[in-house]
């Protein structure tokens, strides 16, 4: 009697394992049906081997590994299918995924091309000897942001850092603040030489807010100079006077032509911008040929100016 009961119990257990309640049926869409088919087959083949706890644990471990392996295989196949579909249909509206190495090489090629065909921008760093450490840190940050903006530009400039010595406090500050700063030097020109001796004077235009002449366009035969000066004491006309000393043409951004003063609590209005902000304006204008759009990019609301059309 006991033997009959035990055999009956085994048959009941076998049926329970072969037909698990609530599990997905074969042909289901959740990706697990194939795994449970394997599970059922192995239960049937191994059921006669014994039912000791050690055997059950080993059996459970093997089948769980098969389930996980099956799911991984399905995910890999799906990724390969999507990849093949993108390759067959590049115009399906999705952007191709490029490696970081490829994008870095593409950016480098674009910047080096600007050396021969892009507009030229010179950052005059010959006035840093009297700047404080705090001012040098701010200037180093502006150089980093300017370089970053130029890398992202669809039509980059070729950048010159003039009056810039590797034994200067500014250079040390650039190394301290900017990871990989030495790599910048492959994609721009750095020299101790002054910008006024590096280029013919007739090709230079010094951009200064004190100029009487608004900048109307960007000419690729012209070298535009930005004064690398962070002066918290706000000494006026420093860059303007330096340009006059060398009889170099000057220009200012056309803020007065396209923007108006906006009332604010402090009654503060300033056309003095950081070098990276000036560059953002020049770069945007060179791409769009739209001064209002370019000025909106670089003149922050804190300067106290808004576009004229904003109040029309």
mmCIF file of C-alpha atoms in Angstrom:
data_model
loop_
_atom_site.group_PDB
_atom_site.id
_atom_site.type_symbol
_atom_site.label_atom_id
_atom_site.label_comp_id
_atom_site.label_asym_id
_atom_site.label_seq_id
_atom_site.Cartn_x
_atom_site.Cartn_y
_atom_site.Cartn_z
ATOM 1 C CA UNK A 1 0.000 0.000 0.000
ATOM 2 C CA UNK A 2 2.795 2.388 0.868
ATOM 3 C CA UNK A 3 4.570 1.591 -2.430
ATOM 4 C CA UNK A 4 1.429 2.396 -4.405
ATOM 5 C CA UNK A 5 0.969 5.690 -2.579
ATOM 6 C CA UNK A 6 4.590 6.659 -3.172
ATOM 7 C CA UNK A 7 4.357 5.850 -6.904
ATOM 8 C CA UNK A 8 1.149 7.861 -7.152
ATOM 9 C CA UNK A 9 2.817 10.810 -5.466
ATOM 10 C CA UNK A 10 5.719 10.649 -7.908
ATOM 11 C CA UNK A 11 3.351 10.701 -10.865
ATOM 12 C CA UNK A 12 1.548 13.692 -9.377
ATOM 13 C CA UNK A 13 4.856 15.552 -8.863
ATOM 14 C CA UNK A 14 5.934 14.751 -12.417
ATOM 15 C CA UNK A 15 2.705 16.167 -13.814
ATOM 16 C CA UNK A 16 3.090 19.291 -11.711
ATOM 17 C CA UNK A 17 6.571 19.841 -13.077
ATOM 18 C CA UNK A 18 5.539 19.172 -16.657
ATOM 19 C CA UNK A 19 2.494 21.469 -16.520
ATOM 20 C CA UNK A 20 3.436 24.381 -14.190
ATOM 21 C CA UNK A 21 0.437 26.490 -13.318
ATOM 22 C CA UNK A 22 0.634 30.120 -14.424
ATOM 23 C CA UNK A 23 3.749 29.695 -16.595
ATOM 24 C CA UNK A 24 3.718 30.918 -20.216
ATOM 25 C CA UNK A 25 2.613 28.424 -22.801
ATOM 26 C CA UNK A 26 4.810 27.443 -25.734
ATOM 27 C CA UNK A 27 4.767 30.086 -28.452
ATOM 28 C CA UNK A 28 4.313 32.945 -25.948
ATOM 29 C CA UNK A 29 5.724 36.407 -26.659
ATOM 30 C CA UNK A 30 7.669 36.971 -23.450
ATOM 31 C CA UNK A 31 10.860 35.195 -24.568
ATOM 32 C CA UNK A 32 10.711 32.595 -21.744
ATOM 33 C CA UNK A 33 8.619 29.854 -23.439
ATOM 34 C CA UNK A 34 11.629 28.267 -25.102
ATOM 35 C CA UNK A 35 13.425 28.179 -21.766
ATOM 36 C CA UNK A 36 10.528 26.386 -20.075
ATOM 37 C CA UNK A 37 10.320 23.879 -22.914
ATOM 38 C CA UNK A 38 13.940 23.034 -22.198
ATOM 39 C CA UNK A 39 13.034 22.832 -18.519
ATOM 40 C CA UNK A 40 10.194 20.359 -19.183
ATOM 41 C CA UNK A 41 12.326 18.155 -21.430
ATOM 42 C CA UNK A 42 15.111 17.939 -18.876
ATOM 43 C CA UNK A 43 12.669 17.219 -16.058
ATOM 44 C CA UNK A 44 11.256 14.303 -18.026
ATOM 45 C CA UNK A 45 14.695 12.910 -18.916
ATOM 46 C CA UNK A 46 16.222 13.339 -15.464
ATOM 47 C CA UNK A 47 13.246 12.503 -13.279
ATOM 48 C CA UNK A 48 14.340 8.890 -12.923
ATOM 49 C CA UNK A 49 17.769 9.777 -11.567
ATOM 50 C CA UNK A 50 16.624 10.334 -8.024
ATOM 51 C CA UNK A 51 15.236 13.128 -5.919
ATOM 52 C CA UNK A 52 17.917 13.761 -3.308
ATOM 53 C CA UNK A 53 18.318 17.430 -2.131
ATOM 54 C CA UNK A 54 21.800 17.648 -3.666
ATOM 55 C CA UNK A 55 20.518 16.391 -7.014
ATOM 56 C CA UNK A 56 17.592 18.852 -6.949
ATOM 57 C CA UNK A 57 19.909 21.786 -6.216
ATOM 58 C CA UNK A 58 22.260 20.869 -9.065
ATOM 59 C CA UNK A 59 19.331 20.370 -11.411
ATOM 60 C CA UNK A 60 17.817 23.759 -10.454
ATOM 61 C CA UNK A 61 21.140 25.559 -10.960
ATOM 62 C CA UNK A 62 21.690 24.047 -14.419
ATOM 63 C CA UNK A 63 18.260 24.962 -15.658
ATOM 64 C CA UNK A 64 18.398 28.504 -14.306
ATOM 65 C CA UNK A 65 21.662 28.993 -16.187
ATOM 66 C CA UNK A 66 19.967 27.756 -19.361
ATOM 67 C CA UNK A 67 17.090 30.201 -18.885
ATOM 68 C CA UNK A 68 19.479 33.147 -18.409
ATOM 69 C CA UNK A 69 21.612 32.042 -21.371
ATOM 70 C CA UNK A 70 18.543 31.791 -23.582
ATOM 71 C CA UNK A 71 17.392 35.301 -22.696
ATOM 72 C CA UNK A 72 20.861 36.738 -23.325
ATOM 73 C CA UNK A 73 20.999 35.020 -26.702
ATOM 74 C CA UNK A 74 17.631 36.470 -27.701
ATOM 75 C CA UNK A 75 18.671 40.007 -26.662
ATOM 76 C CA UNK A 76 21.905 39.708 -28.661
ATOM 77 C CA UNK A 77 19.998 38.535 -31.739
ATOM 78 C CA UNK A 78 17.581 41.463 -31.403
ATOM 79 C CA UNK A 79 20.441 43.974 -31.166
ATOM 80 C CA UNK A 80 22.067 42.529 -34.269
ATOM 81 C CA UNK A 81 18.727 42.640 -36.110
ATOM 82 C CA UNK A 82 18.233 46.335 -35.276
ATOM 83 C CA UNK A 83 21.833 47.115 -36.253
ATOM 84 C CA UNK A 84 21.387 45.401 -39.618
ATOM 85 C CA UNK A 85 18.133 47.278 -40.180
ATOM 86 C CA UNK A 86 19.803 50.644 -39.511
ATOM 87 C CA UNK A 87 22.590 49.785 -41.948
ATOM 88 C CA UNK A 88 20.070 48.843 -44.658
ATOM 89 C CA UNK A 89 17.916 51.935 -44.128
ATOM 90 C CA UNK A 90 20.082 54.960 -43.127
ATOM 91 C CA UNK A 91 17.261 57.372 -43.957
ATOM 92 C CA UNK A 92 14.806 56.034 -41.423
ATOM 93 C CA UNK A 93 15.154 59.113 -39.195
ATOM 94 C CA UNK A 94 17.474 57.625 -36.578
ATOM 95 C CA UNK A 95 21.003 58.940 -36.097
ATOM 96 C CA UNK A 96 23.825 56.452 -36.674
ATOM 97 C CA UNK A 97 25.776 55.584 -33.558
ATOM 98 C CA UNK A 98 29.455 56.422 -33.969
ATOM 99 C CA UNK A 99 32.222 55.510 -31.586
ATOM 100 C CA UNK A 100 33.900 58.188 -29.475
ATOM 101 C CA UNK A 101 37.146 57.547 -31.343
ATOM 102 C CA UNK A 102 35.449 58.215 -34.679
ATOM 103 C CA UNK A 103 33.799 61.435 -33.455
ATOM 104 C CA UNK A 104 37.072 62.647 -31.953
ATOM 105 C CA UNK A 105 38.902 62.036 -35.240
ATOM 106 C CA UNK A 106 36.140 63.832 -37.132
ATOM 107 C CA UNK A 107 36.366 66.873 -34.850
ATOM 108 C CA UNK A 108 40.155 66.974 -35.181
ATOM 109 C CA UNK A 109 39.916 66.843 -38.970
ATOM 110 C CA UNK A 110 37.362 69.681 -38.964
ATOM 111 C CA UNK A 111 39.523 71.895 -36.753
ATOM 112 C CA UNK A 112 42.659 71.283 -38.775
ATOM 113 C CA UNK A 113 40.751 72.146 -41.944
ATOM 114 C CA UNK A 114 39.878 75.512 -40.346
ATOM 115 C CA UNK A 115 43.620 76.277 -40.217
ATOM 116 C CA UNK A 116 43.601 76.576 -44.009
ATOM 117 C CA UNK A 117 40.073 77.707 -44.828
ATOM 118 C CA UNK A 118 38.416 79.083 -41.689
ATOM 119 C CA UNK A 119 38.329 82.621 -40.287
ATOM 120 C CA UNK A 120 41.151 83.504 -37.905
ATOM 121 C CA UNK A 121 40.740 84.623 -34.316
ATOM 122 C CA UNK A 122 43.582 85.793 -32.100
ATOM 123 C CA UNK A 123 43.359 85.968 -28.292
ATOM 124 C CA UNK A 124 45.834 88.605 -27.113
ATOM 125 C CA UNK A 125 47.268 87.291 -23.825
ATOM 126 C CA UNK A 126 50.024 89.880 -23.482
ATOM 127 C CA UNK A 127 48.220 91.828 -20.727
ATOM 128 C CA UNK A 128 48.120 89.173 -18.003
ATOM 129 C CA UNK A 129 51.216 90.170 -16.045
ATOM 130 C CA UNK A 130 49.272 92.460 -13.698
ATOM 131 C CA UNK A 131 46.278 90.164 -13.201
ATOM 132 C CA UNK A 132 45.530 88.516 -9.861
ATOM 133 C CA UNK A 133 45.373 84.746 -9.412
ATOM 134 C CA UNK A 134 41.581 84.950 -9.299
ATOM 135 C CA UNK A 135 41.514 86.884 -12.562
ATOM 136 C CA UNK A 136 43.922 84.395 -14.159
ATOM 137 C CA UNK A 137 41.652 81.527 -13.096
ATOM 138 C CA UNK A 138 38.661 83.207 -14.685
ATOM 139 C CA UNK A 139 40.594 83.805 -17.899
ATOM 140 C CA UNK A 140 41.743 80.167 -17.986
ATOM 141 C CA UNK A 141 38.109 79.104 -17.677
ATOM 142 C CA UNK A 142 37.115 81.407 -20.531
ATOM 143 C CA UNK A 143 39.839 79.945 -22.768
ATOM 144 C CA UNK A 144 38.539 76.448 -22.018
ATOM 145 C CA UNK A 145 34.962 77.406 -22.886
ATOM 146 C CA UNK A 146 36.065 79.196 -26.064
ATOM 147 C CA UNK A 147 37.967 76.095 -27.185
ATOM 148 C CA UNK A 148 34.969 73.892 -26.368
ATOM 149 C CA UNK A 149 32.595 76.090 -28.385
ATOM 150 C CA UNK A 150 34.946 76.052 -31.359
ATOM 151 C CA UNK A 151 35.092 72.234 -31.258
ATOM 152 C CA UNK A 152 31.295 72.044 -31.451
ATOM 153 C CA UNK A 153 30.956 74.635 -34.220
ATOM 154 C CA UNK A 154 29.957 73.380 -37.655
ATOM 155 C CA UNK A 155 32.258 76.032 -39.176
ATOM 156 C CA UNK A 156 35.111 76.469 -36.676
ATOM 157 C CA UNK A 157 37.651 79.280 -36.514
ATOM 158 C CA UNK A 158 41.410 78.811 -36.364
ATOM 159 C CA UNK A 159 42.481 80.073 -32.946
ATOM 160 C CA UNK A 160 45.766 81.783 -32.027
ATOM 161 C CA UNK A 161 46.861 82.332 -28.431
ATOM 162 C CA UNK A 162 49.492 85.067 -28.709
ATOM 163 C CA UNK A 163 51.750 86.527 -26.050
ATOM 164 C CA UNK A 164 51.375 83.186 -24.266
ATOM 165 C CA UNK A 165 54.431 81.686 -22.611
ATOM 166 C CA UNK A 166 54.672 78.161 -21.195
ATOM 167 C CA UNK A 167 56.408 79.539 -18.087
ATOM 168 C CA UNK A 168 53.695 82.129 -17.381
ATOM 169 C CA UNK A 169 51.283 81.956 -14.421
ATOM 170 C CA UNK A 170 48.376 81.817 -16.890
ATOM 171 C CA UNK A 171 49.775 78.708 -18.578
ATOM 172 C CA UNK A 172 50.182 77.008 -15.202
ATOM 173 C CA UNK A 173 46.620 77.954 -14.318
ATOM 174 C CA UNK A 174 45.337 76.551 -17.621
ATOM 175 C CA UNK A 175 47.103 73.252 -16.910
ATOM 176 C CA UNK A 176 45.679 73.153 -13.393
ATOM 177 C CA UNK A 177 42.095 73.940 -14.361
ATOM 178 C CA UNK A 178 41.727 72.186 -17.711
ATOM 179 C CA UNK A 179 42.264 68.456 -18.055
ATOM 180 C CA UNK A 180 44.090 67.701 -21.275
ATOM 181 C CA UNK A 181 45.032 71.341 -21.879
ATOM 182 C CA UNK A 182 48.273 70.291 -23.551
ATOM 183 C CA UNK A 183 46.160 68.448 -26.159
ATOM 184 C CA UNK A 184 44.517 71.753 -27.097
ATOM 185 C CA UNK A 185 47.787 72.942 -28.540
ATOM 186 C CA UNK A 186 47.565 70.454 -31.417
ATOM 187 C CA UNK A 187 44.350 72.099 -32.602
ATOM 188 C CA UNK A 188 45.311 75.759 -32.218
ATOM 189 C CA UNK A 189 48.444 77.914 -32.418
ATOM 190 C CA UNK A 190 50.161 79.122 -29.274
ATOM 191 C CA UNK A 191 53.078 81.553 -29.411
ATOM 192 C CA UNK A 192 54.983 83.976 -27.221
ATOM 193 C CA UNK A 193 55.018 86.365 -30.147
ATOM 194 C CA UNK A 194 52.755 89.410 -30.016
ATOM 195 C CA UNK A 195 49.773 89.462 -32.388
ATOM 196 C CA UNK A 196 50.949 92.807 -33.847
ATOM 197 C CA UNK A 197 54.203 91.274 -35.047
ATOM 198 C CA UNK A 198 52.706 87.934 -36.051
ATOM 199 C CA UNK A 199 50.338 89.324 -38.722
ATOM 200 C CA UNK A 200 50.443 92.259 -41.148
ATOM 201 C CA UNK A 201 48.851 95.216 -39.332
ATOM 202 C CA UNK A 202 46.472 95.945 -42.209
ATOM 203 C CA UNK A 203 44.846 92.510 -41.752
ATOM 204 C CA UNK A 204 44.025 93.077 -38.072
ATOM 205 C CA UNK A 205 40.781 94.235 -36.442
ATOM 206 C CA UNK A 206 40.828 94.577 -32.668
ATOM 207 C CA UNK A 207 37.385 93.909 -31.177
ATOM 208 C CA UNK A 208 36.789 96.285 -28.284
ATOM 209 C CA UNK A 209 33.578 97.702 -26.773
ATOM 210 C CA UNK A 210 35.122 101.199 -26.903
ATOM 211 C CA UNK A 211 35.313 101.315 -30.711
ATOM 212 C CA UNK A 212 33.077 103.681 -32.661
ATOM 213 C CA UNK A 213 32.684 101.215 -35.533
ATOM 214 C CA UNK A 214 30.167 98.350 -35.362
ATOM 215 C CA UNK A 215 31.269 95.040 -36.832
ATOM 216 C CA UNK A 216 29.155 94.471 -39.938
ATOM 217 C CA UNK A 217 30.433 91.154 -41.249
ATOM 218 C CA UNK A 218 33.132 88.514 -40.806
ATOM 219 C CA UNK A 219 35.789 88.592 -43.484
ATOM 220 C CA UNK A 220 37.959 85.506 -43.784
ATOM 221 C CA UNK A 221 40.941 87.568 -44.924
ATOM 222 C CA UNK A 222 40.851 89.488 -41.617
ATOM 223 C CA UNK A 223 42.363 88.429 -38.304
ATOM 224 C CA UNK A 224 40.061 89.361 -35.411
ATOM 225 C CA UNK A 225 41.668 90.052 -32.041
ATOM 226 C CA UNK A 226 40.071 89.554 -28.626
ATOM 227 C CA UNK A 227 41.764 91.086 -25.617
ATOM 228 C CA UNK A 228 42.499 88.340 -23.092
ATOM 229 C CA UNK A 229 41.893 90.569 -20.124
ATOM 230 C CA UNK A 230 39.929 89.953 -16.943
ATOM 231 C CA UNK A 231 40.149 93.144 -14.924
ATOM 232 C CA UNK A 232 37.882 93.364 -11.899
ATOM 233 C CA UNK A 233 38.905 96.994 -11.392
ATOM 234 C CA UNK A 234 37.372 97.714 -14.836
ATOM 235 C CA UNK A 235 40.104 99.844 -16.329
ATOM 236 C CA UNK A 236 38.466 101.455 -19.334
ATOM 237 C CA UNK A 237 39.748 101.485 -22.902
ATOM 238 C CA UNK A 238 42.763 99.247 -22.230
ATOM 239 C CA UNK A 239 42.337 97.226 -25.434
ATOM 240 C CA UNK A 240 41.230 100.253 -27.438
ATOM 241 C CA UNK A 241 44.354 102.188 -26.473
ATOM 242 C CA UNK A 242 46.564 99.213 -27.325
ATOM 243 C CA UNK A 243 45.018 98.997 -30.806
ATOM 244 C CA UNK A 244 45.563 102.731 -31.352
ATOM 245 C CA UNK A 245 49.172 102.375 -30.259
ATOM 246 C CA UNK A 246 49.770 100.061 -33.226
ATOM 247 C CA UNK A 247 47.428 101.952 -35.590
ATOM 248 C CA UNK A 248 45.210 98.883 -35.930
ATOM 249 C CA UNK A 249 41.542 99.099 -36.977
ATOM 250 C CA UNK A 250 38.970 98.510 -34.257
ATOM 251 C CA UNK A 251 35.351 97.352 -34.181
ATOM 252 C CA UNK A 252 32.717 96.555 -31.590
ATOM 253 C CA UNK A 253 29.906 94.040 -31.607
ATOM 254 C CA UNK A 254 26.699 95.631 -32.998
ATOM 255 C CA UNK A 255 24.904 95.499 -29.666
ATOM 256 C CA UNK A 256 23.679 99.091 -29.938
ATOM 257 C CA UNK A 257 22.269 98.471 -33.418
ATOM 258 C CA UNK A 258 20.236 95.358 -32.577
ATOM 259 C CA UNK A 259 19.608 95.603 -28.822
ATOM 260 C CA UNK A 260 18.234 98.145 -26.368
ATOM 261 C CA UNK A 261 18.745 98.720 -22.693
ATOM 262 C CA UNK A 262 16.336 96.964 -20.414
ATOM 263 C CA UNK A 263 15.274 98.534 -17.142
ATOM 264 C CA UNK A 264 16.492 96.668 -14.086
ATOM 265 C CA UNK A 265 16.731 97.286 -10.370
ATOM 266 C CA UNK A 266 20.458 98.055 -10.428
ATOM 267 C CA UNK A 267 20.231 100.138 -13.626
ATOM 268 C CA UNK A 268 23.181 98.058 -14.855
ATOM 269 C CA UNK A 269 24.070 97.912 -18.557
ATOM 270 C CA UNK A 270 27.368 96.623 -19.894
ATOM 271 C CA UNK A 271 28.771 95.719 -23.300
ATOM 272 C CA UNK A 272 31.874 94.146 -21.756
ATOM 273 C CA UNK A 273 31.767 90.411 -22.411
ATOM 274 C CA UNK A 274 34.039 87.483 -21.607
ATOM 275 C CA UNK A 275 36.141 86.258 -24.513
ATOM 276 C CA UNK A 276 34.130 83.032 -24.808
ATOM 277 C CA UNK A 277 30.884 85.052 -24.994
ATOM 278 C CA UNK A 278 32.307 87.232 -27.769
ATOM 279 C CA UNK A 279 33.438 84.105 -29.578
ATOM 280 C CA UNK A 280 29.985 82.501 -29.279
ATOM 281 C CA UNK A 281 28.520 85.587 -30.984
ATOM 282 C CA UNK A 282 31.107 85.559 -33.775
ATOM 283 C CA UNK A 283 30.758 81.812 -34.317
ATOM 284 C CA UNK A 284 26.958 81.912 -34.414
ATOM 285 C CA UNK A 285 26.969 84.851 -36.825
ATOM 286 C CA UNK A 286 29.481 83.112 -39.102
ATOM 287 C CA UNK A 287 27.152 80.100 -39.298
ATOM 288 C CA UNK A 288 23.815 81.943 -39.548
ATOM 289 C CA UNK A 289 24.643 85.431 -40.904
ATOM 290 C CA UNK A 290 22.043 86.661 -38.422
ATOM 291 C CA UNK A 291 23.212 89.279 -35.894
ATOM 292 C CA UNK A 292 20.102 89.177 -33.667
ATOM 293 C CA UNK A 293 20.391 85.406 -33.380
ATOM 294 C CA UNK A 294 24.117 85.673 -32.677
ATOM 295 C CA UNK A 295 23.744 88.403 -30.050
ATOM 296 C CA UNK A 296 21.026 86.441 -28.295
ATOM 297 C CA UNK A 297 23.531 83.587 -28.038
ATOM 298 C CA UNK A 298 26.254 85.575 -26.277
ATOM 299 C CA UNK A 299 24.720 88.571 -24.493
ATOM 300 C CA UNK A 300 23.198 87.257 -21.287
ATOM 301 C CA UNK A 301 20.158 88.974 -19.688
ATOM 302 C CA UNK A 302 22.405 90.027 -16.825
ATOM 303 C CA UNK A 303 24.129 92.530 -19.130
ATOM 304 C CA UNK A 304 20.943 94.613 -19.191
ATOM 305 C CA UNK A 305 20.224 94.359 -22.935
ATOM 306 C CA UNK A 306 17.439 92.712 -24.930
ATOM 307 C CA UNK A 307 16.814 92.428 -28.666
ATOM 308 C CA UNK A 308 14.839 95.274 -30.184
ATOM 309 C CA UNK A 309 12.244 92.953 -31.702
ATOM 310 C CA UNK A 310 11.546 91.581 -28.211
ATOM 311 C CA UNK A 311 9.756 94.812 -27.273
ATOM 312 C CA UNK A 312 8.118 95.577 -30.632
#
